[in-house]
Short mmCIF file of N, CA, C and O in Angstrom, two decimals:
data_model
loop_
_atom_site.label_atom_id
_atom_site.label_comp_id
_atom_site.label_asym_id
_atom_site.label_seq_id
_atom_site.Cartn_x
_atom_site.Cartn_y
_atom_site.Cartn_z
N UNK A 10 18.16 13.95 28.62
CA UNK A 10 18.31 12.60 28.11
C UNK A 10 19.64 12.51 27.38
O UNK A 10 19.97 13.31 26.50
N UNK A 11 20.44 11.37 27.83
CA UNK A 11 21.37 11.29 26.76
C UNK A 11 21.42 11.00 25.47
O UNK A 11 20.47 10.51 24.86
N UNK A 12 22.64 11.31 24.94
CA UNK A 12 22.77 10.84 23.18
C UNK A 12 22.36 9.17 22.99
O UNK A 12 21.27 8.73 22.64
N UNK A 13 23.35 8.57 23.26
CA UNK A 13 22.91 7.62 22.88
C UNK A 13 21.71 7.12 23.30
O UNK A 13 21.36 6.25 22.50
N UNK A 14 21.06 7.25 24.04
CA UNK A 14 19.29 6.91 24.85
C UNK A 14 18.39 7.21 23.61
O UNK A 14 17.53 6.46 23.16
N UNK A 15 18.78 8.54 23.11
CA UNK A 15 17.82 9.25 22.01
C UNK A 15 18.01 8.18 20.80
O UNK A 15 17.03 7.56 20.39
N UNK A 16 19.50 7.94 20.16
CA UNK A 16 19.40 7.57 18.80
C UNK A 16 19.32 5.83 19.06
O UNK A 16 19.02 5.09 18.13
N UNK A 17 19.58 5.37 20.30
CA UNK A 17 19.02 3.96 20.85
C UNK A 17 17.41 3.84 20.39
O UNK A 17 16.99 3.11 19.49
N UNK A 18 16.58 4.79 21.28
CA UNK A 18 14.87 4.48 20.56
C UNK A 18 14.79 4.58 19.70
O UNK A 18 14.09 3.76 19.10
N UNK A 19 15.70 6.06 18.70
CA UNK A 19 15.10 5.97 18.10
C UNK A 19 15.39 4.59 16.56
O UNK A 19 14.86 4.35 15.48
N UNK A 20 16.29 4.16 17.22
CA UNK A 20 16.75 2.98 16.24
C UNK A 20 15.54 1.85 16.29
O UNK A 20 15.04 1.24 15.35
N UNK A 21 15.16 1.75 18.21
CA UNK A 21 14.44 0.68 18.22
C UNK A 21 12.80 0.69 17.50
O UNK A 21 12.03 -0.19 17.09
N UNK A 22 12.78 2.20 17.61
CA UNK A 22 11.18 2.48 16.46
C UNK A 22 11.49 2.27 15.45
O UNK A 22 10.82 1.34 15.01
N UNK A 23 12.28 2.68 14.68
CA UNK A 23 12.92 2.41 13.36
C UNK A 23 12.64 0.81 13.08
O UNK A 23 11.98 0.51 12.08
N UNK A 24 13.04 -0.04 13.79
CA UNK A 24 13.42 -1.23 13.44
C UNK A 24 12.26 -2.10 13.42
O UNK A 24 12.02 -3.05 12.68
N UNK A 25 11.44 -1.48 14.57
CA UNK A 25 9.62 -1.98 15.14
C UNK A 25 8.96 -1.87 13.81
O UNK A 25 8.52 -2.83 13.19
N UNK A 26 8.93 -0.79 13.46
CA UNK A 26 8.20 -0.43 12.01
C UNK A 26 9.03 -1.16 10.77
O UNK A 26 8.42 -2.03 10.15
N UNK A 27 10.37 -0.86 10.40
CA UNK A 27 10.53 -1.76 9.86
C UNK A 27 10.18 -3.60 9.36
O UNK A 27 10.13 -4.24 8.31
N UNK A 28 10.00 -3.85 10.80
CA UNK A 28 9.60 -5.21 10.75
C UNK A 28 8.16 -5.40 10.99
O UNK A 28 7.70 -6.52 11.18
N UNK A 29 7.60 -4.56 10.98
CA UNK A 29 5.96 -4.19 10.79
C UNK A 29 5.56 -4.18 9.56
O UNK A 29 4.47 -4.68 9.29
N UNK A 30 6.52 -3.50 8.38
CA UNK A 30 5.88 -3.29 7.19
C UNK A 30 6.66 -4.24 6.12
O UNK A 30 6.50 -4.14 4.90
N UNK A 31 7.68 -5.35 6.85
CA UNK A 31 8.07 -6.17 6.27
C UNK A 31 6.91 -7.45 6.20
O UNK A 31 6.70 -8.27 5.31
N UNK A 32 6.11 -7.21 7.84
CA UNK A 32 5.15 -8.63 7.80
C UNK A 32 4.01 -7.96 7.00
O UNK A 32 3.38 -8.57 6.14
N UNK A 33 3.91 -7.34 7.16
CA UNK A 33 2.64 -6.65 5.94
C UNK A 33 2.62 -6.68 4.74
O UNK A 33 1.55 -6.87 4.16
N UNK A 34 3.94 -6.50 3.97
CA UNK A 34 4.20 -6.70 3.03
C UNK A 34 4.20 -8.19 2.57
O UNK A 34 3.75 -8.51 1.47
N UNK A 35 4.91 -9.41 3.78
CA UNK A 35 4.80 -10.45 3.07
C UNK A 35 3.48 -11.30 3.37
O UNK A 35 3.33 -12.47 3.03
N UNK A 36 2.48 -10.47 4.12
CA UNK A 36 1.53 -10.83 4.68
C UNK A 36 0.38 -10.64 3.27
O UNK A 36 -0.38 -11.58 3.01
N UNK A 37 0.36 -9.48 2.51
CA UNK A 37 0.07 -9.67 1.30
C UNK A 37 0.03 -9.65 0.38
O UNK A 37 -0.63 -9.12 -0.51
N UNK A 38 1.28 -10.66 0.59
CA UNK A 38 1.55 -11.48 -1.35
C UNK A 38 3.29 -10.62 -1.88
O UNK A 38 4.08 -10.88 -2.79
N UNK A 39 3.27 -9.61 -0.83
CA UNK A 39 4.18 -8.73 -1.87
C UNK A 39 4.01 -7.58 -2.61
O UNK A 39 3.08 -6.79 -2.52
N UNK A 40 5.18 -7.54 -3.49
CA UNK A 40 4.65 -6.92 -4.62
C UNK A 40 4.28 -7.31 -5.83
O UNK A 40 4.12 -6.48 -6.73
N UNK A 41 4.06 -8.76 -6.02
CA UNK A 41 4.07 -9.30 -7.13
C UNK A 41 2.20 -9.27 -7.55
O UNK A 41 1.90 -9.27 -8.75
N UNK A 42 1.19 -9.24 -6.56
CA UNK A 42 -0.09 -9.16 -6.66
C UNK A 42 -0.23 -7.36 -7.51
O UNK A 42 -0.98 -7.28 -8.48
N UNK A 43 0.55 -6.03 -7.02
CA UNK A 43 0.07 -5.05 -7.74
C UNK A 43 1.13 -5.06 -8.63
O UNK A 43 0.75 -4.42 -9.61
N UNK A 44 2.23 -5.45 -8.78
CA UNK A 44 2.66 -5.50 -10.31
C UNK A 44 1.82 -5.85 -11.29
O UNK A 44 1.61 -5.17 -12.30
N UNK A 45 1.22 -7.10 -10.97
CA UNK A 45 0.42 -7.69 -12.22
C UNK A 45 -0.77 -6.91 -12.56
O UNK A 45 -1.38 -6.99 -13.62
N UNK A 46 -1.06 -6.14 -11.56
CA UNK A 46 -2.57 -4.85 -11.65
C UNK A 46 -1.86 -4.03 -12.27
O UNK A 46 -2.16 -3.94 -13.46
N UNK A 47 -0.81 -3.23 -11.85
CA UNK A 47 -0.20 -2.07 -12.58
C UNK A 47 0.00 -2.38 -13.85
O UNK A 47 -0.59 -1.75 -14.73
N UNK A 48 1.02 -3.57 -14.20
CA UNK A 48 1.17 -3.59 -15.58
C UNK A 48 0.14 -3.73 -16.82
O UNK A 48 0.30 -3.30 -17.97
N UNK A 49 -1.24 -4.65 -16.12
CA UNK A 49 -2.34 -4.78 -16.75
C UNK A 49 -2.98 -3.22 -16.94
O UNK A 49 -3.32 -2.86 -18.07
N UNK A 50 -3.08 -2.65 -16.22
CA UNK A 50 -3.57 -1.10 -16.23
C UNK A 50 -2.82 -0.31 -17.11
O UNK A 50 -3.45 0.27 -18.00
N UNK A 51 -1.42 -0.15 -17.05
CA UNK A 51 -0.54 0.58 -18.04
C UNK A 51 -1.06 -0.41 -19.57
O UNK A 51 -1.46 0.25 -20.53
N UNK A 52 -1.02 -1.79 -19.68
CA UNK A 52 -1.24 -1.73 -20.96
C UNK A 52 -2.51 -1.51 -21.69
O UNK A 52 -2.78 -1.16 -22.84
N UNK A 53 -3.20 -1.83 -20.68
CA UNK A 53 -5.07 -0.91 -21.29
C UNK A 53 -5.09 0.56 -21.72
O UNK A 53 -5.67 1.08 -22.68
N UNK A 54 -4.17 1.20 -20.64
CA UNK A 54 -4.58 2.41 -20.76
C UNK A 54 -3.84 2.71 -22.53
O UNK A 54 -4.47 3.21 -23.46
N UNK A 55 -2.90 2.39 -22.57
CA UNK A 55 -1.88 2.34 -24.20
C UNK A 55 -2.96 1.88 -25.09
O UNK A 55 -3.59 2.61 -25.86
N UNK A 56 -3.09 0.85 -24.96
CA UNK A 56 -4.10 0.31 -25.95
C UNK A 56 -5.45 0.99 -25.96
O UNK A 56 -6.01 0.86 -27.05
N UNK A 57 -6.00 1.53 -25.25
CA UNK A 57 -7.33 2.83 -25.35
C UNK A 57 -6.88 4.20 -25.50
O UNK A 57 -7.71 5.11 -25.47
N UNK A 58 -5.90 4.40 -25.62
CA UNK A 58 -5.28 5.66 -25.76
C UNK A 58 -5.00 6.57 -24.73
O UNK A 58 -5.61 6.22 -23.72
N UNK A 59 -4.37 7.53 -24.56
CA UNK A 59 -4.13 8.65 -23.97
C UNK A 59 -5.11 9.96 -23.76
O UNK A 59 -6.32 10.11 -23.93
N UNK A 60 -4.15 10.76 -23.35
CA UNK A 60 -5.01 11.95 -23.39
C UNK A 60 -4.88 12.89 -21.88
O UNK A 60 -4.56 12.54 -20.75
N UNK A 61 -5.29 14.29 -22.50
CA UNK A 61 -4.88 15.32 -21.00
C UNK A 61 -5.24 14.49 -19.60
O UNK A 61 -5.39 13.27 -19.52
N UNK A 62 -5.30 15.08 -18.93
CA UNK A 62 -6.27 14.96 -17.15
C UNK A 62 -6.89 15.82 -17.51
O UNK A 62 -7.86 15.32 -18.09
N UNK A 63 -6.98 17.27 -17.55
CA UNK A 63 -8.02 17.96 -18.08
C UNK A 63 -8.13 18.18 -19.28
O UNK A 63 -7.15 18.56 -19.92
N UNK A 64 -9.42 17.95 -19.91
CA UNK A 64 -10.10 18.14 -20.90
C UNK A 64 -11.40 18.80 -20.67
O UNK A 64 -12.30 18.36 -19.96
N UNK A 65 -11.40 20.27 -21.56
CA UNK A 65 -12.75 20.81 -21.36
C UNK A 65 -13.82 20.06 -21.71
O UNK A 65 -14.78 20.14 -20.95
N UNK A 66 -13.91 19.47 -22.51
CA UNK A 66 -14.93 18.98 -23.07
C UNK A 66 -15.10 17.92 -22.26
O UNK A 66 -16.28 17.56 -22.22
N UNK A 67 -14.19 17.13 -21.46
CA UNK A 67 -14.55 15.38 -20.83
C UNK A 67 -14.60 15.76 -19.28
O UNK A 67 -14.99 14.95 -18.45
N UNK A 68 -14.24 16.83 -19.01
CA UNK A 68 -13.43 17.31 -17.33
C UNK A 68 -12.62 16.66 -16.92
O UNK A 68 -11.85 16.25 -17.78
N UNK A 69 -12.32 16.18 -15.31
CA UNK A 69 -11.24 16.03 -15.05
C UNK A 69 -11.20 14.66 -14.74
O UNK A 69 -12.27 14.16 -14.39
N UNK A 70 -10.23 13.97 -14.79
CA UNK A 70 -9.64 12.33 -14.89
C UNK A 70 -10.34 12.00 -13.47
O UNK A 70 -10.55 12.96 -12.73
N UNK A 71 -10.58 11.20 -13.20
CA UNK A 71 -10.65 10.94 -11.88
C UNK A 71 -10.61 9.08 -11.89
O UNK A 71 -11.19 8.33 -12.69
N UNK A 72 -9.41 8.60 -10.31
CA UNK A 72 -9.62 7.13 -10.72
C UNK A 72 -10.69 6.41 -10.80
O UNK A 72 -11.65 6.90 -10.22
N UNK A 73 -10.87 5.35 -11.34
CA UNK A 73 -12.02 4.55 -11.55
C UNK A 73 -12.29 4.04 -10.02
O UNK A 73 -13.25 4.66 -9.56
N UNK A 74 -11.80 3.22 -9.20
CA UNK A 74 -12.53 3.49 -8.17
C UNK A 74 -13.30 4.51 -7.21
O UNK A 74 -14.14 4.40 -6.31
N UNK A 75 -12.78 5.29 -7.68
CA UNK A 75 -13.23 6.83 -6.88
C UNK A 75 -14.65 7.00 -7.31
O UNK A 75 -15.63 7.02 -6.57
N UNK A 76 -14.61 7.16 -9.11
CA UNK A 76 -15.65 7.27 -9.67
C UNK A 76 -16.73 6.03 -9.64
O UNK A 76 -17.91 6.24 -9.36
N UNK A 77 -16.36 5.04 -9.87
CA UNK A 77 -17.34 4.00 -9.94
C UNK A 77 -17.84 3.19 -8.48
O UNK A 77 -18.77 2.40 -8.33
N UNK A 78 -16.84 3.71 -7.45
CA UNK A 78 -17.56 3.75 -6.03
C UNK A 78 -18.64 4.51 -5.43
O UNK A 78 -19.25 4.24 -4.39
N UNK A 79 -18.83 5.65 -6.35
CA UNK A 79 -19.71 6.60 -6.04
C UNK A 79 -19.14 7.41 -5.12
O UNK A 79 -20.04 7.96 -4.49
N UNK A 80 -18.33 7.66 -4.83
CA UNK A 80 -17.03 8.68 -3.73
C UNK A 80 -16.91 9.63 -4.38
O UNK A 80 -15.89 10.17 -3.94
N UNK A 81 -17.44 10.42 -5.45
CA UNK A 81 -17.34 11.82 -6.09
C UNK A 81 -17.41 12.98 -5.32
O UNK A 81 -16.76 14.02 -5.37
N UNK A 82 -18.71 12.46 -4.29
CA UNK A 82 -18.99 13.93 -3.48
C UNK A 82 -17.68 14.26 -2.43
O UNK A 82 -17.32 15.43 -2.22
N UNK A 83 -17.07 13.21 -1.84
CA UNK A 83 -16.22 12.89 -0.92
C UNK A 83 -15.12 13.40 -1.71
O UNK A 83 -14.37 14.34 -1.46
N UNK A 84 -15.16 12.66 -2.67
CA UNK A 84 -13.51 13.39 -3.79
C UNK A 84 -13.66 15.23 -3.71
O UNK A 84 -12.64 15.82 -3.35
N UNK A 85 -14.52 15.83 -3.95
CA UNK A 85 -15.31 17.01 -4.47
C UNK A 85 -14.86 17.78 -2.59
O UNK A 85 -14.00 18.66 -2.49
N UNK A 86 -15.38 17.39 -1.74
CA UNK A 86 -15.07 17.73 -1.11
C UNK A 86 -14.01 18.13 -0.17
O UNK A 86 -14.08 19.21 0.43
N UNK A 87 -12.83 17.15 0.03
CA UNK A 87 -11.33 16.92 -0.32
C UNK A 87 -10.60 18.13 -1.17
O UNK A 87 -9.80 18.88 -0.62
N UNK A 88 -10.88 18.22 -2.27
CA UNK A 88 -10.34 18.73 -3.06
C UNK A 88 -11.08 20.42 -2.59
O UNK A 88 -10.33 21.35 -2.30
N UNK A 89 -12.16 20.54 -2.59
CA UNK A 89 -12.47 21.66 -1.87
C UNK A 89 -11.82 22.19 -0.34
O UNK A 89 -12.02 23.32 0.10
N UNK A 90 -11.37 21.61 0.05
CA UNK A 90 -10.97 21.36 1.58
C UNK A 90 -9.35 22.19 1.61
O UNK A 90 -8.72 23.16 2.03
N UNK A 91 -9.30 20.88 0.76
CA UNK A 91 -7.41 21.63 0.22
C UNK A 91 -7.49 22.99 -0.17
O UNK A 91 -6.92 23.77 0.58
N UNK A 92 -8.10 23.50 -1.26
CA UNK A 92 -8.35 24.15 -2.16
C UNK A 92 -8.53 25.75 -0.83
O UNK A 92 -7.75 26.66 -0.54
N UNK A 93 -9.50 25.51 -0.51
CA UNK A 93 -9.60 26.78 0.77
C UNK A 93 -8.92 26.58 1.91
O UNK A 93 -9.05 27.34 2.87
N UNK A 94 -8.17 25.57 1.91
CA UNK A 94 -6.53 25.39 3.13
C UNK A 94 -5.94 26.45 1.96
O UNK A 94 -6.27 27.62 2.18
N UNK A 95 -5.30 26.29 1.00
CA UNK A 95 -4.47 26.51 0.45
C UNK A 95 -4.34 28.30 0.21
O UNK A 95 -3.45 29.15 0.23
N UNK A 96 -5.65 28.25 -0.01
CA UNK A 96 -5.67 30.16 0.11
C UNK A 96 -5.82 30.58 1.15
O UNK A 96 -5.68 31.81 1.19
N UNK A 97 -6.13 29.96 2.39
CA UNK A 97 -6.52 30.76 3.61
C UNK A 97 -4.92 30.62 3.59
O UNK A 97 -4.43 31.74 3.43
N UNK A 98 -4.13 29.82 3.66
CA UNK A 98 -2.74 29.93 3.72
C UNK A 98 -1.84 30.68 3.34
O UNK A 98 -0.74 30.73 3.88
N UNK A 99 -2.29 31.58 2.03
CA UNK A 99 -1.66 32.48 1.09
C UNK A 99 -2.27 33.48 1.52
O UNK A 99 -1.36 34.28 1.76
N UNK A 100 -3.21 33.96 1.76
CA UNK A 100 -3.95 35.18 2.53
C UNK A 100 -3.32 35.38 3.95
O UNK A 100 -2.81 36.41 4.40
N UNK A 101 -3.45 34.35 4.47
CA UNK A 101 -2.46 34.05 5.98
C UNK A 101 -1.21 34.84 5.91
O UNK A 101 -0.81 35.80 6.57
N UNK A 102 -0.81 34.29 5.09
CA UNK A 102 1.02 34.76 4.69
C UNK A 102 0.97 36.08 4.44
O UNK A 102 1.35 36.96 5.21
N UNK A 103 0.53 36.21 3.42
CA UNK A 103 0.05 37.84 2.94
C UNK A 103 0.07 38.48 4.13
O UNK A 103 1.08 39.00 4.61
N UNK A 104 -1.17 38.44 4.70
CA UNK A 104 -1.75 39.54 5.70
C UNK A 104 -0.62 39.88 6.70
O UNK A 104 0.02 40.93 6.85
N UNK A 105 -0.53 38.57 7.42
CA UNK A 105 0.56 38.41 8.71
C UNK A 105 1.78 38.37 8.47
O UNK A 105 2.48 38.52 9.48
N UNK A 106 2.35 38.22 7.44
CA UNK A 106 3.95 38.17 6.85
C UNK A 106 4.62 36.55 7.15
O UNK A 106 5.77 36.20 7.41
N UNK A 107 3.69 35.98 7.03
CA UNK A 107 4.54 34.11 7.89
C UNK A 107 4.14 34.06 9.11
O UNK A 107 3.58 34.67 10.02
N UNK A 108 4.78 32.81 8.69
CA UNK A 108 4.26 32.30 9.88
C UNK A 108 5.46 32.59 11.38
O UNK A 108 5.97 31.62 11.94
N UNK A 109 5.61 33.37 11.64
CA UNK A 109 6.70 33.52 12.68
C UNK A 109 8.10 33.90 12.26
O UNK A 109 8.67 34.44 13.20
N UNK A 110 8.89 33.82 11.13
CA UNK A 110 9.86 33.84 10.50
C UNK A 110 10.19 35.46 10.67
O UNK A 110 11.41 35.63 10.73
N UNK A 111 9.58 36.46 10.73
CA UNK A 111 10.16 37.77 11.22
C UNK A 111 10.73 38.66 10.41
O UNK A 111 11.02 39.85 10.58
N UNK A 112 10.92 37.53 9.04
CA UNK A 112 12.03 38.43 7.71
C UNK A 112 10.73 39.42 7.11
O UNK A 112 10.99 40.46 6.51
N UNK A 113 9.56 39.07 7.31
CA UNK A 113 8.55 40.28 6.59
C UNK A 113 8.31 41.12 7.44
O UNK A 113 7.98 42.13 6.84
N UNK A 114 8.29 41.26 8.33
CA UNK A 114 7.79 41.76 9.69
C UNK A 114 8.24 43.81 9.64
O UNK A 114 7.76 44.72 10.32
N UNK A 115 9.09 43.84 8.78
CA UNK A 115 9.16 45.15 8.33
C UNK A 115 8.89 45.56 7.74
O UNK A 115 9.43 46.65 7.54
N UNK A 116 7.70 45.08 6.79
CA UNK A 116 7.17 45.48 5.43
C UNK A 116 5.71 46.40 6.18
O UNK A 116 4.89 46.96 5.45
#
């Protein structure tokens, strides 16, 4: 395939999506609908105070929709999901030396 053929599509995807997430965007409202959520949220949270994400005593932050949707187990699980991606990944590495890269491969 030629050069310009390649950076031609890929301009014309570029531009498809572009104007995809321009009608979406003005399709709803903007940004002016979660400004007014965000800023209302930042000043509650000031005015009720602060505080860690973790706290032994309270555990861990979790957003209010998450929590008050009842999506805990789903959150719980997610986070478990990652959690044993993340070491099978480091055990992975360990054992096998990478993933293909060859620089451990003499150890």
């Amino acid at each position: 395939m030629q050069r310009w053929k390649q950076y031609g599509g890929l301009s014309g995807l570029f531009a498809a999506f572009l104007a995809a997430g321009y009608w979406g965007f003005t399709a709803t409202g903007g940004a002016l609908p979660w400004a007014k959520r965000s800023s209302k949220a930042l000043q509650r949270g000031i005015q009720e105070g602060g505080g860690g994400l973790v706290n032994l005593g309270r555990g861990i932050v979790v957003a209010g929709p998450i929590r008050k949707g009842g999506m805990m187990l789903e959150f719980g699980g997610l986070v478990l999901l990652l959690l044993l991606l993340g070491i099978g990944m480091y055990v992975y590495v360990d054992r096998y030396g990478g993933f293909g890269d060859g620089e451990r491969a003499s150890r």
